[in-house]
Coordinates of C-alpha atoms in Angstrom, one line a residue:
M53 CA -10.3 11.5 -3.7
K54 CA -12.4 9.7 -1.0
V55 CA -10.2 8.0 1.6
L56 CA -11.0 5.4 4.2
V57 CA -8.5 4.9 7.1
I58 CA -8.7 1.7 9.1
G59 CA -7.9 1.8 12.8
G60 CA -8.7 3.8 15.9
G61 CA -5.4 4.9 17.6
A62 CA -3.3 8.0 17.7
R63 CA -1.4 6.8 14.6
E64 CA -4.7 6.8 12.6
H65 CA -5.7 10.2 14.1
A66 CA -2.3 11.6 12.8
L67 CA -3.0 10.0 9.4
C68 CA -6.5 11.4 9.3
R69 CA -5.3 14.8 10.5
S70 CA -2.7 15.0 7.6
L71 CA -5.2 13.6 5.1
S72 CA -7.8 16.2 6.2
L73 CA -5.4 18.9 5.4
D74 CA -4.7 17.6 1.9
P75 CA -6.7 19.5 -0.7
D76 CA -7.1 16.5 -2.9
V77 CA -9.1 14.6 -0.2
T78 CA -12.7 15.4 -0.8
A79 CA -14.1 13.0 1.8
L80 CA -12.5 11.3 4.8
H81 CA -13.8 8.3 6.6
C82 CA -12.4 6.1 9.4
A83 CA -13.4 2.7 10.8
P84 CA -13.8 2.4 13.8
G85 CA -12.0 5.7 14.6
N86 CA -12.2 7.4 18.2
A87 CA -13.4 10.5 19.7
G88 CA -10.8 12.7 18.3
I89 CA -10.8 11.2 14.8
A90 CA -14.6 11.9 14.7
E91 CA -13.8 15.6 14.6
V92 CA -11.9 15.4 11.2
A93 CA -13.4 12.3 9.6
E94 CA -16.8 10.5 9.5
V95 CA -16.4 7.3 11.7
H96 CA -18.0 3.9 11.1
P97 CA -18.5 1.1 13.7
V98 CA -16.7 -1.6 11.7
D99 CA -14.4 -4.4 13.0
A100 CA -11.1 -3.5 11.7
L101 CA -10.1 -7.3 11.5
D102 CA -13.0 -8.3 9.4
G103 CA -11.7 -8.0 5.8
A104 CA -15.0 -8.6 4.2
A105 CA -16.8 -5.9 6.3
V106 CA -13.9 -3.4 5.6
A107 CA -14.1 -4.1 1.8
E108 CA -17.8 -3.8 1.8
L109 CA -17.6 -0.5 3.6
A110 CA -15.0 0.8 1.1
V111 CA -17.2 -0.1 -1.8
S112 CA -20.3 1.5 -0.3
L113 CA -18.3 4.7 0.3
D114 CA -16.8 4.7 -3.2
A115 CA -13.4 5.0 -1.7
G116 CA -10.5 5.9 -3.9
L117 CA -8.0 4.8 -1.4
V118 CA -8.0 2.6 1.7
V119 CA -5.2 3.1 4.3
V120 CA -4.8 0.2 6.8
G121 CA -3.2 1.6 10.0
P122 CA -2.6 -1.2 12.6
E123 CA -0.6 -4.4 12.1
A124 CA -3.3 -6.8 13.2
P125 CA -5.6 -6.2 10.3
L126 CA -2.7 -6.4 7.9
V127 CA -1.6 -9.8 9.2
A128 CA -5.3 -10.8 9.0
G129 CA -5.4 -10.0 5.3
V130 CA -7.7 -6.9 5.4
A131 CA -5.6 -5.2 2.6
D132 CA -6.0 -8.4 0.5
A133 CA -9.8 -8.3 0.9
V134 CA -9.9 -4.6 -0.2
R135 CA -7.6 -5.2 -3.2
E136 CA -9.8 -8.1 -4.4
R137 CA -12.7 -5.5 -4.8
G138 CA -10.5 -3.4 -7.1
I139 CA -9.8 -0.6 -4.6
P140 CA -6.3 0.8 -4.1
V141 CA -5.0 0.1 -0.7
F142 CA -2.1 1.4 1.2
G143 CA -0.8 -1.7 3.3
P144 CA 0.9 -4.9 2.5
S145 CA -0.7 -8.3 1.8
A146 CA -1.1 -10.8 4.7
E147 CA 1.8 -12.7 3.2
A148 CA 4.1 -9.6 3.0
A149 CA 3.0 -8.4 6.5
L150 CA 4.6 -11.6 8.0
L151 CA 7.7 -9.4 8.0
E152 CA 6.2 -7.9 11.2
G153 CA 3.9 -10.9 12.1
S154 CA 6.8 -13.3 12.4
K155 CA 10.2 -12.4 13.7
A156 CA 11.5 -15.7 12.4
F157 CA 10.3 -14.9 8.9
A158 CA 11.9 -11.5 9.1
K159 CA 15.2 -12.9 10.1
D160 CA 15.0 -15.4 7.2
V161 CA 14.3 -12.5 4.6
M162 CA 17.2 -10.4 6.1
A163 CA 19.6 -13.4 5.9
A164 CA 18.7 -13.8 2.2
A165 CA 19.0 -10.1 1.5
N166 CA 22.3 -9.8 3.4
V167 CA 20.7 -7.1 5.7
P168 CA 22.7 -6.4 8.8
T169 CA 20.9 -7.5 11.9
A170 CA 21.5 -9.3 15.3
R171 CA 22.5 -12.8 15.4
A172 CA 19.5 -14.9 16.6
Y173 CA 18.1 -18.3 17.4
V174 CA 14.5 -19.4 16.7
C175 CA 13.3 -21.6 19.6
T176 CA 10.3 -23.7 20.3
T177 CA 11.4 -26.0 23.2
P178 CA 12.8 -25.4 26.7
A179 CA 16.1 -27.0 25.7
E180 CA 16.5 -24.7 22.6
I181 CA 15.6 -21.7 24.8
D182 CA 18.2 -22.5 27.4
E183 CA 20.8 -23.2 24.8
A184 CA 20.2 -19.7 23.2
L185 CA 20.2 -17.8 26.4
D186 CA 23.4 -19.5 27.4
A187 CA 24.9 -18.7 24.0
F188 CA 24.3 -15.0 24.2
G189 CA 24.5 -14.3 27.9
A190 CA 23.2 -11.1 29.5
P191 CA 21.6 -8.7 28.7
Y192 CA 19.0 -11.1 27.2
V193 CA 16.8 -10.0 24.3
V194 CA 13.8 -12.3 24.0
K195 CA 11.1 -11.6 21.4
D196 CA 7.7 -13.3 21.0
D197 CA 7.6 -14.5 17.3
G198 CA 4.1 -13.2 16.8
L199 CA 2.3 -9.9 17.1
A200 CA 2.3 -8.4 20.7
A201 CA 1.1 -4.9 20.2
G202 CA 4.8 -3.6 20.7
K203 CA 5.1 -5.3 24.1
G204 CA 6.3 -8.8 23.2
V205 CA 10.0 -8.0 23.7
V206 CA 11.9 -8.3 27.0
V207 CA 15.4 -7.0 27.5
T208 CA 16.8 -8.0 30.8
S209 CA 19.8 -9.1 32.7
D210 CA 17.5 -11.4 34.8
L211 CA 18.0 -14.9 33.5
A212 CA 14.8 -16.1 35.2
A213 CA 12.7 -13.4 33.8
A214 CA 14.1 -13.9 30.2
R215 CA 13.4 -17.6 30.5
A216 CA 9.9 -17.1 31.8
H217 CA 9.0 -14.8 28.9
A218 CA 10.5 -17.2 26.4
L219 CA 8.6 -20.2 27.8
A220 CA 5.3 -18.2 27.6
C221 CA 5.7 -17.8 23.8
E222 CA 4.8 -20.5 21.4
Q223 CA 7.7 -19.7 19.2
V224 CA 10.4 -17.3 20.3
V225 CA 13.4 -15.5 18.9
I226 CA 16.4 -15.0 21.2
E227 CA 19.1 -12.7 19.9
E228 CA 22.3 -10.8 20.8
F229 CA 22.0 -7.5 22.5
L230 CA 22.7 -4.5 20.2
D231 CA 24.4 -1.5 21.8
G232 CA 23.9 2.0 20.8
P233 CA 20.9 4.4 20.3
E234 CA 17.8 3.3 18.5
V235 CA 16.3 5.0 15.5
S236 CA 13.0 4.5 13.7
L237 CA 13.0 5.0 9.9
F238 CA 9.8 4.7 7.8
A239 CA 9.8 4.1 4.0
V240 CA 6.8 4.2 1.7
T241 CA 7.1 1.6 -1.1
D242 CA 5.1 0.2 -4.0
G243 CA 7.1 -3.1 -4.0
E244 CA 9.9 -1.7 -6.3
T245 CA 10.6 1.9 -5.6
V246 CA 11.4 2.8 -1.9
V247 CA 10.9 6.4 -0.6
P248 CA 12.4 6.9 2.9
L249 CA 10.8 9.3 5.2
Q250 CA 12.6 11.3 8.0
P251 CA 14.0 9.4 11.0
A252 CA 12.6 9.6 14.5
Q253 CA 13.4 8.3 17.9
D254 CA 10.7 6.9 20.4
F255 CA 10.9 6.1 24.1
K256 CA 9.7 2.6 24.9
R257 CA 10.0 2.5 28.7
A258 CA 7.1 3.7 30.9
L259 CA 9.1 5.9 33.2
D260 CA 11.6 8.8 33.1
G261 CA 15.2 7.8 32.5
D262 CA 14.2 4.7 30.5
E263 CA 13.0 2.9 33.6
G264 CA 10.0 0.8 34.2
P265 CA 8.2 -1.8 31.9
N266 CA 8.3 -1.7 28.1
T267 CA 5.3 -0.1 26.5
G268 CA 4.0 0.6 23.0
G269 CA 5.8 3.9 23.2
M270 CA 5.5 7.0 25.4
G271 CA 6.8 9.7 23.2
A272 CA 9.0 10.6 20.1
Y273 CA 10.8 13.3 18.4
S274 CA 12.1 14.3 15.0
P275 CA 14.6 15.2 13.5
L276 CA 17.6 13.6 15.0
P277 CA 20.4 16.2 15.1
W278 CA 22.9 13.8 16.5
A279 CA 22.5 11.3 13.6
D280 CA 24.9 11.0 10.7
P281 CA 23.5 13.0 7.7
K282 CA 24.2 10.0 5.5
L283 CA 22.1 7.7 7.8
V284 CA 18.9 7.6 5.6
D285 CA 20.8 6.9 2.4
E286 CA 22.8 4.2 4.0
V287 CA 19.7 2.4 5.5
L288 CA 17.9 2.8 2.1
R289 CA 20.9 1.1 0.4
T290 CA 21.7 -1.7 2.9
V291 CA 18.3 -2.4 4.6
L292 CA 15.2 -1.1 2.9
Q293 CA 15.8 -1.5 -0.8
P294 CA 17.4 -5.0 -0.3
T295 CA 14.5 -6.1 1.8
V296 CA 11.9 -5.0 -0.7
D297 CA 13.8 -6.5 -3.6
E298 CA 14.1 -9.9 -1.7
L299 CA 10.3 -10.0 -1.0
R300 CA 9.6 -9.3 -4.7
R301 CA 12.0 -12.0 -5.8
R302 CA 10.0 -14.4 -3.5
G303 CA 6.8 -13.4 -5.2
T304 CA 5.7 -11.7 -2.0
S305 CA 5.7 -8.0 -3.1
F306 CA 5.6 -5.6 -0.2
S307 CA 3.7 -2.3 -0.9
G308 CA 2.8 0.0 1.9
L309 CA 4.8 1.3 4.8
L310 CA 8.0 -0.5 5.7
Y311 CA 9.3 0.5 9.1
A312 CA 12.8 -0.4 10.1
G313 CA 13.7 -0.3 13.9
L314 CA 17.5 0.3 13.9
A315 CA 20.3 0.2 16.4
I316 CA 23.3 2.4 15.7
T317 CA 25.9 0.0 17.2
S318 CA 29.6 0.3 17.5
R319 CA 29.9 -2.0 14.5
G320 CA 27.4 -0.1 12.3
V321 CA 23.7 0.0 11.6
R322 CA 21.8 -3.2 12.6
V323 CA 18.1 -4.0 12.1
I324 CA 16.3 -4.6 15.4
E325 CA 12.9 -5.4 13.8
F326 CA 10.7 -4.6 10.9
N327 CA 7.1 -3.4 11.1
A328 CA 4.6 -3.5 8.2
R329 CA 2.9 -0.2 9.1
F330 CA 3.4 3.3 10.5
G331 CA 4.8 3.2 14.0
D332 CA 3.1 4.8 17.0
P333 CA 4.2 7.4 18.4
E334 CA 6.9 8.1 15.7
T335 CA 4.1 8.7 13.0
Q336 CA 2.8 11.7 15.0
V337 CA 6.2 13.5 14.8
V338 CA 7.1 12.4 11.3
L339 CA 3.8 13.5 9.7
A340 CA 4.0 16.8 11.7
R341 CA 7.1 17.7 9.7
L342 CA 5.9 16.3 6.2
K343 CA 4.9 19.2 3.9
T344 CA 4.2 17.0 0.9
P345 CA 0.4 16.2 0.7
L346 CA -0.1 12.7 2.0
A347 CA -2.9 11.3 0.0
G348 CA -1.0 11.4 -3.3
L349 CA 2.0 9.8 -1.8
L350 CA 0.1 6.9 -0.3
L351 CA -1.9 6.5 -3.6
A352 CA 1.2 6.3 -5.6
A353 CA 2.5 3.4 -3.4
A354 CA -0.9 1.7 -3.7
T355 CA -0.9 1.9 -7.5
G356 CA 2.7 1.2 -8.3
T357 CA 3.6 4.7 -9.5
L358 CA 5.9 5.8 -6.6
A359 CA 8.8 6.4 -9.1
A360 CA 6.9 9.4 -10.6
V361 CA 6.4 11.2 -7.2
P362 CA 8.7 14.4 -6.8
P363 CA 11.1 14.4 -3.8
L364 CA 9.3 14.9 -0.6
R365 CA 9.2 18.2 1.2
W366 CA 9.9 18.6 4.8
S367 CA 9.7 21.3 7.5
E368 CA 13.0 22.6 8.7
G369 CA 11.7 22.6 12.2
A370 CA 11.2 19.9 14.8
A371 CA 8.3 18.0 16.4
V372 CA 7.8 16.3 19.8
T373 CA 5.1 14.0 20.9
V374 CA 4.3 13.2 24.6
V375 CA 2.0 10.2 25.3
V376 CA -0.5 10.6 28.2
A377 CA -1.3 7.1 29.5
S378 CA -4.1 5.9 31.8
H379 CA -3.7 4.8 35.4
N380 CA -1.8 1.4 35.6
Y381 CA -0.7 1.3 32.0
P382 CA 1.0 -0.9 30.6
D383 CA -0.4 -3.5 33.0
T384 CA -4.2 -3.5 33.2
P385 CA -5.1 0.2 32.4
R386 CA -8.1 1.9 34.0
T387 CA -10.6 3.2 31.6
G388 CA -13.7 5.4 31.7
D389 CA -12.1 8.5 33.3
V390 CA -13.3 11.8 32.0
I391 CA -10.7 13.8 30.0
E392 CA -10.7 17.5 30.6
G393 CA -8.7 20.4 29.2
L394 CA -8.7 19.3 25.6
A395 CA -10.0 22.6 24.4
E396 CA -7.5 24.6 26.5
A397 CA -4.7 22.5 25.0
A398 CA -5.9 23.0 21.5
E399 CA -5.7 26.8 22.0
L400 CA -1.9 26.7 22.0
D401 CA -0.2 27.7 18.9
S402 CA 1.7 24.9 17.0
A403 CA 0.3 22.2 19.4
Y404 CA -2.5 19.7 19.0
V405 CA -3.9 16.6 20.7
L406 CA -4.1 13.3 18.9
H407 CA -6.5 10.8 20.5
A408 CA -5.5 7.1 21.0
G409 CA -7.7 5.4 23.6
T410 CA -10.7 7.6 23.8
K411 CA -14.4 7.5 23.3
R412 CA -17.5 9.5 24.1
D413 CA -19.7 8.4 27.0
E414 CA -23.5 8.5 27.1
E415 CA -23.3 12.1 28.3
G416 CA -21.1 13.1 25.4
R417 CA -17.9 13.5 27.5
V418 CA -14.6 12.4 26.1
V419 CA -13.4 9.5 28.4
S420 CA -10.4 7.2 28.4
A421 CA -10.8 3.9 26.6
G422 CA -7.3 2.4 26.5
G423 CA -3.9 2.4 27.9
R424 CA -2.2 5.1 25.8
V425 CA -5.0 7.8 25.8
L426 CA -3.6 10.8 24.0
S427 CA -0.5 11.8 21.9
V428 CA 0.1 15.5 22.6
T429 CA 2.1 16.8 19.6
A430 CA 3.9 20.1 19.1
T431 CA 6.2 21.7 16.4
G432 CA 8.7 24.5 16.6
P433 CA 11.8 25.9 15.1
D434 CA 13.9 23.4 17.1
L435 CA 13.5 20.5 19.5
A436 CA 13.7 22.7 22.6
A437 CA 10.8 24.9 21.3
A438 CA 8.7 22.0 20.2
R439 CA 9.3 20.2 23.5
T440 CA 8.3 23.3 25.5
R441 CA 5.1 23.6 23.6
A442 CA 4.2 20.0 23.8
Y443 CA 4.6 19.9 27.7
E444 CA 2.7 23.1 27.9
A445 CA -0.2 21.4 26.2
V446 CA 0.1 18.4 28.4
S447 CA -0.1 20.6 31.5
R448 CA -3.6 21.8 30.4
I449 CA -5.0 18.3 30.1
R450 CA -6.6 16.7 33.2
L451 CA -7.1 12.9 33.4
A452 CA -7.4 11.2 36.9
G453 CA -4.6 8.8 37.6
S454 CA -2.9 9.5 34.2
H455 CA 0.9 9.5 33.8
H456 CA 3.4 10.7 31.2
R457 CA 7.2 10.9 30.9
T458 CA 8.7 14.3 31.5
D459 CA 12.0 13.6 29.7
I460 CA 10.9 13.1 26.1
A461 CA 13.6 14.6 23.9
A462 CA 15.2 16.4 27.0
K463 CA 18.8 15.3 26.5
V464 CA 18.9 16.0 22.8
A465 CA 17.1 19.3 23.1
A466 CA 19.6 20.4 25.7
S467 CA 22.5 19.5 23.6
A468 CA 21.3 20.5 20.1

């Protein structure tokens, strides 16, 4: 099978790495890719948001499967453009991707499917915003209705800051605060059958101790030894399957990756949000533990044959990812800094570096090209071992002005 992956971040590098290890994959391509992806796949300079160009590339490569990584191309209808050319594609239609593209649409679907989630108001005027903020009180949870690259949510006890964020959004969802730890659970679906993956937990805040501004994610780990063993089955029954069924009932079948961001509250599991694609950085740790070859699983979802796929196989061990971010991320990150030590990090057993915001300069050096630059991933027999290996690999990498959290998975590794 020839596979084309769309995107250029660490999530796509993780997907490409897993696909490159799959014996059924005879050729691997990625557009636009990055400096790290170029080591495992042939990269192509195509605009990921241009559905016609992506479809044309897929046809020219004789691709047997196209995997759309990021949310923006999905919402822009790139998967639809590829499907129209008769090529199997892993990723929902633009209409179904509204589950991520519009928080208001997601709330409507959840209400119809009786999926447990936070109470919320959808607001478009200052008066509605003030009424909603007053109704819920602090801490305030304010979500931009549209796509915001993982940074459109503000959780704060500062009323002025909450109101300012709400007023900056064209349409905003204001909802009750959900207590308890957060969990990310991915599921592969063909629109009928839903196959959950293993849960992970990510770290959104920029600084240790969950301090600092919200980011796209600074690290992740899997498995979750503290979680109820029945959690995945419960979420499949009460969240994932009902959502997929409701979308199919509406004539908006969702095939691809359904990502549920969950809060394990004192009142039970509640959905914080849905995403329509693999999450970043959780993908890095989930795929590190998946033993089932990836291409066949994604192709089955793309072709409506997921019910015939055998149960997934998983590593008994653990995986930890630490994100190395550029100077001043998540504000206006500095780019163009040379990254050194990648070869030294790669020499470590059971550790590897996934590229996010990187490119090669005119001299052929790998330089930073975004806010989150690298996802340093390691596996081990348990979280403590995986964590030690990941941070050992991070210590070998040199990037001027960079920063990373030092506490990814620290508490759970110490108590496991």
